[in-house]
Short mmCIF file of C-alpha atoms and ligand atoms in Angstrom, two decimals:
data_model
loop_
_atom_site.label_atom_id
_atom_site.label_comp_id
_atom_site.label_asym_id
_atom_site.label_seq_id
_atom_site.Cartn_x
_atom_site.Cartn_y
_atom_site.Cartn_z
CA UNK A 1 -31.06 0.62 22.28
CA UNK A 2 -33.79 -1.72 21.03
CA UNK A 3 -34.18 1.16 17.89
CA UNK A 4 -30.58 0.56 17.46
CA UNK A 5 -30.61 -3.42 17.81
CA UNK A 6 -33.56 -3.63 15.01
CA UNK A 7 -31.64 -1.00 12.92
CA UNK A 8 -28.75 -3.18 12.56
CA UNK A 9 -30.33 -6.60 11.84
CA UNK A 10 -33.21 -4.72 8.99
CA UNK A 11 -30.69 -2.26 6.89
CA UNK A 12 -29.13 -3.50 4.11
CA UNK A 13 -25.46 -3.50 4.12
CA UNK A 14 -23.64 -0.73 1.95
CA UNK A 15 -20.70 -3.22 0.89
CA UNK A 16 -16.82 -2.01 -0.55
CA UNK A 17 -14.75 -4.43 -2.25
CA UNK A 18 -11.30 -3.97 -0.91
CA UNK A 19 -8.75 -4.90 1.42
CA UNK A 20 -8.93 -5.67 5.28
CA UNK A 21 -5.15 -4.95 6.27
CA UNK A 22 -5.71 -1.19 6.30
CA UNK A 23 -9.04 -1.59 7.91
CA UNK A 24 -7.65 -3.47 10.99
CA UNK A 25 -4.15 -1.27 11.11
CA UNK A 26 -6.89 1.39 11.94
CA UNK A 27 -9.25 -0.38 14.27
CA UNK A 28 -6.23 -1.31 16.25
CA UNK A 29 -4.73 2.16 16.60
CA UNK A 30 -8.11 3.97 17.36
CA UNK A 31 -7.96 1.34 20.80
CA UNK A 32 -4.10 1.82 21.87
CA UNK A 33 -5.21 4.27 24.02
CA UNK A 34 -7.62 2.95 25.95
CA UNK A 35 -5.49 -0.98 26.52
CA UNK A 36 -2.65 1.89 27.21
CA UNK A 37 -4.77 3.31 29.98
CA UNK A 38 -5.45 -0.13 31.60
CA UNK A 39 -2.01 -1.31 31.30
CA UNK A 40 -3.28 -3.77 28.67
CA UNK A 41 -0.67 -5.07 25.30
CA UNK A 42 -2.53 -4.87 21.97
CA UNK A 43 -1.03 -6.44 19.09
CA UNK A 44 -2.11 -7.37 15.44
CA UNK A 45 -0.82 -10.30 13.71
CA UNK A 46 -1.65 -10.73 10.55
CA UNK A 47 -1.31 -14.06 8.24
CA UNK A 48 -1.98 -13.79 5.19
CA UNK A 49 -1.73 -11.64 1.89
CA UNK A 50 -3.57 -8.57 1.36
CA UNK A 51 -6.82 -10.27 0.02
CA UNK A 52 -9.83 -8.24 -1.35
CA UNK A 53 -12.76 -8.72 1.20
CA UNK A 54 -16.52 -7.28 0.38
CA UNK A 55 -17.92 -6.09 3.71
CA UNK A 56 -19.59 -2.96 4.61
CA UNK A 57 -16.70 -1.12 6.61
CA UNK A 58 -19.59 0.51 8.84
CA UNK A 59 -21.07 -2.64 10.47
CA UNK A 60 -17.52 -4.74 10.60
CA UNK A 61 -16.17 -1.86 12.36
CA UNK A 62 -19.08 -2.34 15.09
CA UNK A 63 -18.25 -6.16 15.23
CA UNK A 64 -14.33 -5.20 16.14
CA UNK A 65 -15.04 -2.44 18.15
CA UNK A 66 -17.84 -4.79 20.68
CA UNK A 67 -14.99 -7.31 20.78
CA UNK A 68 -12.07 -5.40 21.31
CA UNK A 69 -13.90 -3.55 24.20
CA UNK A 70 -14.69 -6.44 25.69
CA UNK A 71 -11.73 -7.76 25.48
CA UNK A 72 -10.01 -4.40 26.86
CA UNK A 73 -13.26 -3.82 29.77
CA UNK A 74 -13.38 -7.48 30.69
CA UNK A 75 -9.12 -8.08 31.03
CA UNK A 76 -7.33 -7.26 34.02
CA UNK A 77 -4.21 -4.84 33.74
CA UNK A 78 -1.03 -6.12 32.82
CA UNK A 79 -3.10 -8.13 30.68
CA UNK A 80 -2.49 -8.62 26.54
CA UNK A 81 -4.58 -8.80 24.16
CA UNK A 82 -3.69 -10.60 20.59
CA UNK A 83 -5.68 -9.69 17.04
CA UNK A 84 -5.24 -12.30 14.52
CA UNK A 85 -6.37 -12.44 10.89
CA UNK A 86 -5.99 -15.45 8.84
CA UNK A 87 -7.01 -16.59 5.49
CA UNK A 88 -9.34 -19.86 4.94
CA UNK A 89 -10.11 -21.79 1.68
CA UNK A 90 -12.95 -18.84 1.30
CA UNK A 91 -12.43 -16.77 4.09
CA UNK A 92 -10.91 -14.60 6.41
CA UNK A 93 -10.93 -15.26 10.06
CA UNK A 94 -10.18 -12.45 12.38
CA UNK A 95 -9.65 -13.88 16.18
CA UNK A 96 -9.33 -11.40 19.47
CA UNK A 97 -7.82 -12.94 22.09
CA UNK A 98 -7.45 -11.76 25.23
CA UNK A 99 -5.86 -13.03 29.22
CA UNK A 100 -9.12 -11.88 30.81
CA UNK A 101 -11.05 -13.95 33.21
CA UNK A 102 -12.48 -16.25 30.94
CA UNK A 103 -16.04 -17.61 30.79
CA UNK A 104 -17.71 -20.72 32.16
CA UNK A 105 -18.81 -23.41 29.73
CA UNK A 106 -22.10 -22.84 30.54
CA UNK A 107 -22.24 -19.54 29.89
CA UNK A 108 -21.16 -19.96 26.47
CA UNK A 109 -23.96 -20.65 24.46
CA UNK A 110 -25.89 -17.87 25.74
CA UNK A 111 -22.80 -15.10 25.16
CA UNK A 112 -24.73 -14.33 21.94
CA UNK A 113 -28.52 -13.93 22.99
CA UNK A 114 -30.02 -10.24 23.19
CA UNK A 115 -29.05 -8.41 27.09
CA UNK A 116 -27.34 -11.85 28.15
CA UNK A 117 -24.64 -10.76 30.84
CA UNK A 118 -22.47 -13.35 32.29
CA UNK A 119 -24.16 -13.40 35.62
CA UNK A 120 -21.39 -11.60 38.11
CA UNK A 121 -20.62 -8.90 35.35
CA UNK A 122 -22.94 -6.41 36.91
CA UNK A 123 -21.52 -6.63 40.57
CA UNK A 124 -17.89 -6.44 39.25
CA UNK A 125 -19.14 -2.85 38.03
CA UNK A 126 -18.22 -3.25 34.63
CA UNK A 127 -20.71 -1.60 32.18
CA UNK A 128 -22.60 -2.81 29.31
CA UNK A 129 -25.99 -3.73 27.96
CA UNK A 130 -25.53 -7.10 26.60
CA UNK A 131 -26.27 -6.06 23.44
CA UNK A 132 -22.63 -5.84 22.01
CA UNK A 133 -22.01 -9.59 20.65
CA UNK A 134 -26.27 -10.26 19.60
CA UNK A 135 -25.47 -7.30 17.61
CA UNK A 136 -22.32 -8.30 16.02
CA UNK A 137 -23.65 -11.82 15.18
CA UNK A 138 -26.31 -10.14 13.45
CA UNK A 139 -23.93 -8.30 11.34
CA UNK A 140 -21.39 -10.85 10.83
CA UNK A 141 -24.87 -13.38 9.56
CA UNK A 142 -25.69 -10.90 7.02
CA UNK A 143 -22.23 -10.71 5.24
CA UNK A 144 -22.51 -14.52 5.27
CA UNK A 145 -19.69 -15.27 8.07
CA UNK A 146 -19.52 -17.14 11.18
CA UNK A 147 -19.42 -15.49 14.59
CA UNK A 148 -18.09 -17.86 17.77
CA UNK A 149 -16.07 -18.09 21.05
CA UNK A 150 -13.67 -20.49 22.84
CA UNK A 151 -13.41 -19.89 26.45
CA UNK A 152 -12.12 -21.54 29.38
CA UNK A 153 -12.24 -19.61 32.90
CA UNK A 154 -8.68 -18.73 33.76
CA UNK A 155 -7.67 -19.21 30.76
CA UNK A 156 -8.77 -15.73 28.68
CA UNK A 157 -10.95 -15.87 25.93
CA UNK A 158 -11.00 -16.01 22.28
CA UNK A 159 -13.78 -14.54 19.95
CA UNK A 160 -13.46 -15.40 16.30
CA UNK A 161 -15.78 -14.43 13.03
CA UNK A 162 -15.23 -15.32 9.38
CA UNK A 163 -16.17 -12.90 6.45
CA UNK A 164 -16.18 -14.45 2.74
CA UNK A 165 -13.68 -13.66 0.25
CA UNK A 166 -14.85 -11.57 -2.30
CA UNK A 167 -16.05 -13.50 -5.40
CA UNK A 168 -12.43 -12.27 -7.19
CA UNK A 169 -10.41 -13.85 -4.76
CA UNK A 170 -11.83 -17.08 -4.18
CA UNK A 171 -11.31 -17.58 -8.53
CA UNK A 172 -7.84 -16.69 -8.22
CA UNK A 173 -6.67 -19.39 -5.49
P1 ATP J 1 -22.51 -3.89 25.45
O1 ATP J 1 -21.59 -4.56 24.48
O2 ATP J 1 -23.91 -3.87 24.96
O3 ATP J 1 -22.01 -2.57 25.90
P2 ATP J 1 -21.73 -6.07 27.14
O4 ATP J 1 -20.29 -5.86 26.79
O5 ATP J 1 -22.05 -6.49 28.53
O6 ATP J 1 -22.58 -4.77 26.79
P3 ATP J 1 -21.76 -8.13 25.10
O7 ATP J 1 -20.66 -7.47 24.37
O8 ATP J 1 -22.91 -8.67 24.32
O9 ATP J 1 -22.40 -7.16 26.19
O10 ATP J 1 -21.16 -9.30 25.98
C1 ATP J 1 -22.04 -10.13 26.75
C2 ATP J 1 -21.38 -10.63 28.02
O11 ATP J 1 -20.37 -11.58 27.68
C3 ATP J 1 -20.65 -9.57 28.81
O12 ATP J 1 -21.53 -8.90 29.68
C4 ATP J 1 -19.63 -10.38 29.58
O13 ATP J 1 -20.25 -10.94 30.72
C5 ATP J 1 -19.30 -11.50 28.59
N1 ATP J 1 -18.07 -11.22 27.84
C6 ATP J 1 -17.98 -10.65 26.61
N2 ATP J 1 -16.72 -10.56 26.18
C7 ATP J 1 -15.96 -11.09 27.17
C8 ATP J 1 -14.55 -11.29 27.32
N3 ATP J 1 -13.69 -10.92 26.38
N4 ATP J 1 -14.12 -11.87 28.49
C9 ATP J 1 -15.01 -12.25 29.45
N5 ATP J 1 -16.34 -12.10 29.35
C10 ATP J 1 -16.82 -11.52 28.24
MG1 MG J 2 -19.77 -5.48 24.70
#
């Protein structure tokens, strides 16, 4: 796990120029199944053209694929879970937002640090490292976005990360 943890934040990225609808229409499908199994409503919205974003499809898949199995692991059935991509003066956002449990506010600034579990997580049996979201900061960092979360307990969370337009785009607007 460590190997993997130093792998991501040393390689280089191996960037594409292209666009992200495709990219999510996929990422989405590939988790039907498992929100299926637990009962759980996925949906993508997205709200905005079909810009050209350069990001390394590898690592950005990582990034959605730690947050939408949190979002699916950590929500209770019946639950729904709503993907959201927006465009910014320079970016995209991409939000997951889920009707889990939510997180305490003082939880929140540590969500990111390497092994942090929210203290509880263990007992309630649901299984992880911690690793997940110090990972996808790291990748998000290097592609010069913004990784962050708005939480409130009872109220579900929302995990949100920017990725820059590529240079084309942000001429064109
Ligand atoms: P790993 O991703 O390495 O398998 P993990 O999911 O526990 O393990 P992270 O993805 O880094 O680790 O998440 C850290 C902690 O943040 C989780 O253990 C959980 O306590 C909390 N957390 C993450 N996402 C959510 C969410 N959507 N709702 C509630 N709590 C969450
Ligand atoms: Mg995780």
């Amino acid at each position: 796990l460590l190997t993997m943890a130093r792998l991501t934040t040393e390689d280089a990225l191996v960037c594409e120029t292209r666009p992200i609808h495709p990219f999510l229409h996929r990422m989405v499908r590939e988790y039907e199944l498992s929100a299926h199994d637990r009962q759980i409503r996925l949906r993508l919205i997205i709200e905005m053209g079909n810009v050209l974003v350069t990001f390394d499809p590898r690592q950005v898949q990582r990034v959605i694929d730690n947050l939408l199995s949190n979002a699916i692991k950590y929500t209770q059935p019946g639950g729904e879970i709503v993907i959201r991509a927006e465009r910014g003066d320079d970016e995209i956002i991409i939000h997951v937002q889920d009707s889990g449990p939510g997180i305490r506010q003082s939880d929140l600034p540590h969500l990111f640090d390497r092994f942090y579990r929210v203290p509880g997580t263990e007992r309630t049996s649901v299984e992880g490292t911690g690793l997940g979201l110090a990972i996808a900061k790291s990748i998000v960092e290097q592609h010069g976005g913004r990784i962050w979360v708005e939480s409130e307990p009872g109220q579900g969370s929302r995990f949100s990360f920017s990725l820059p337009l590529s240079r084309r785009e942000r001429s064109v607007s």
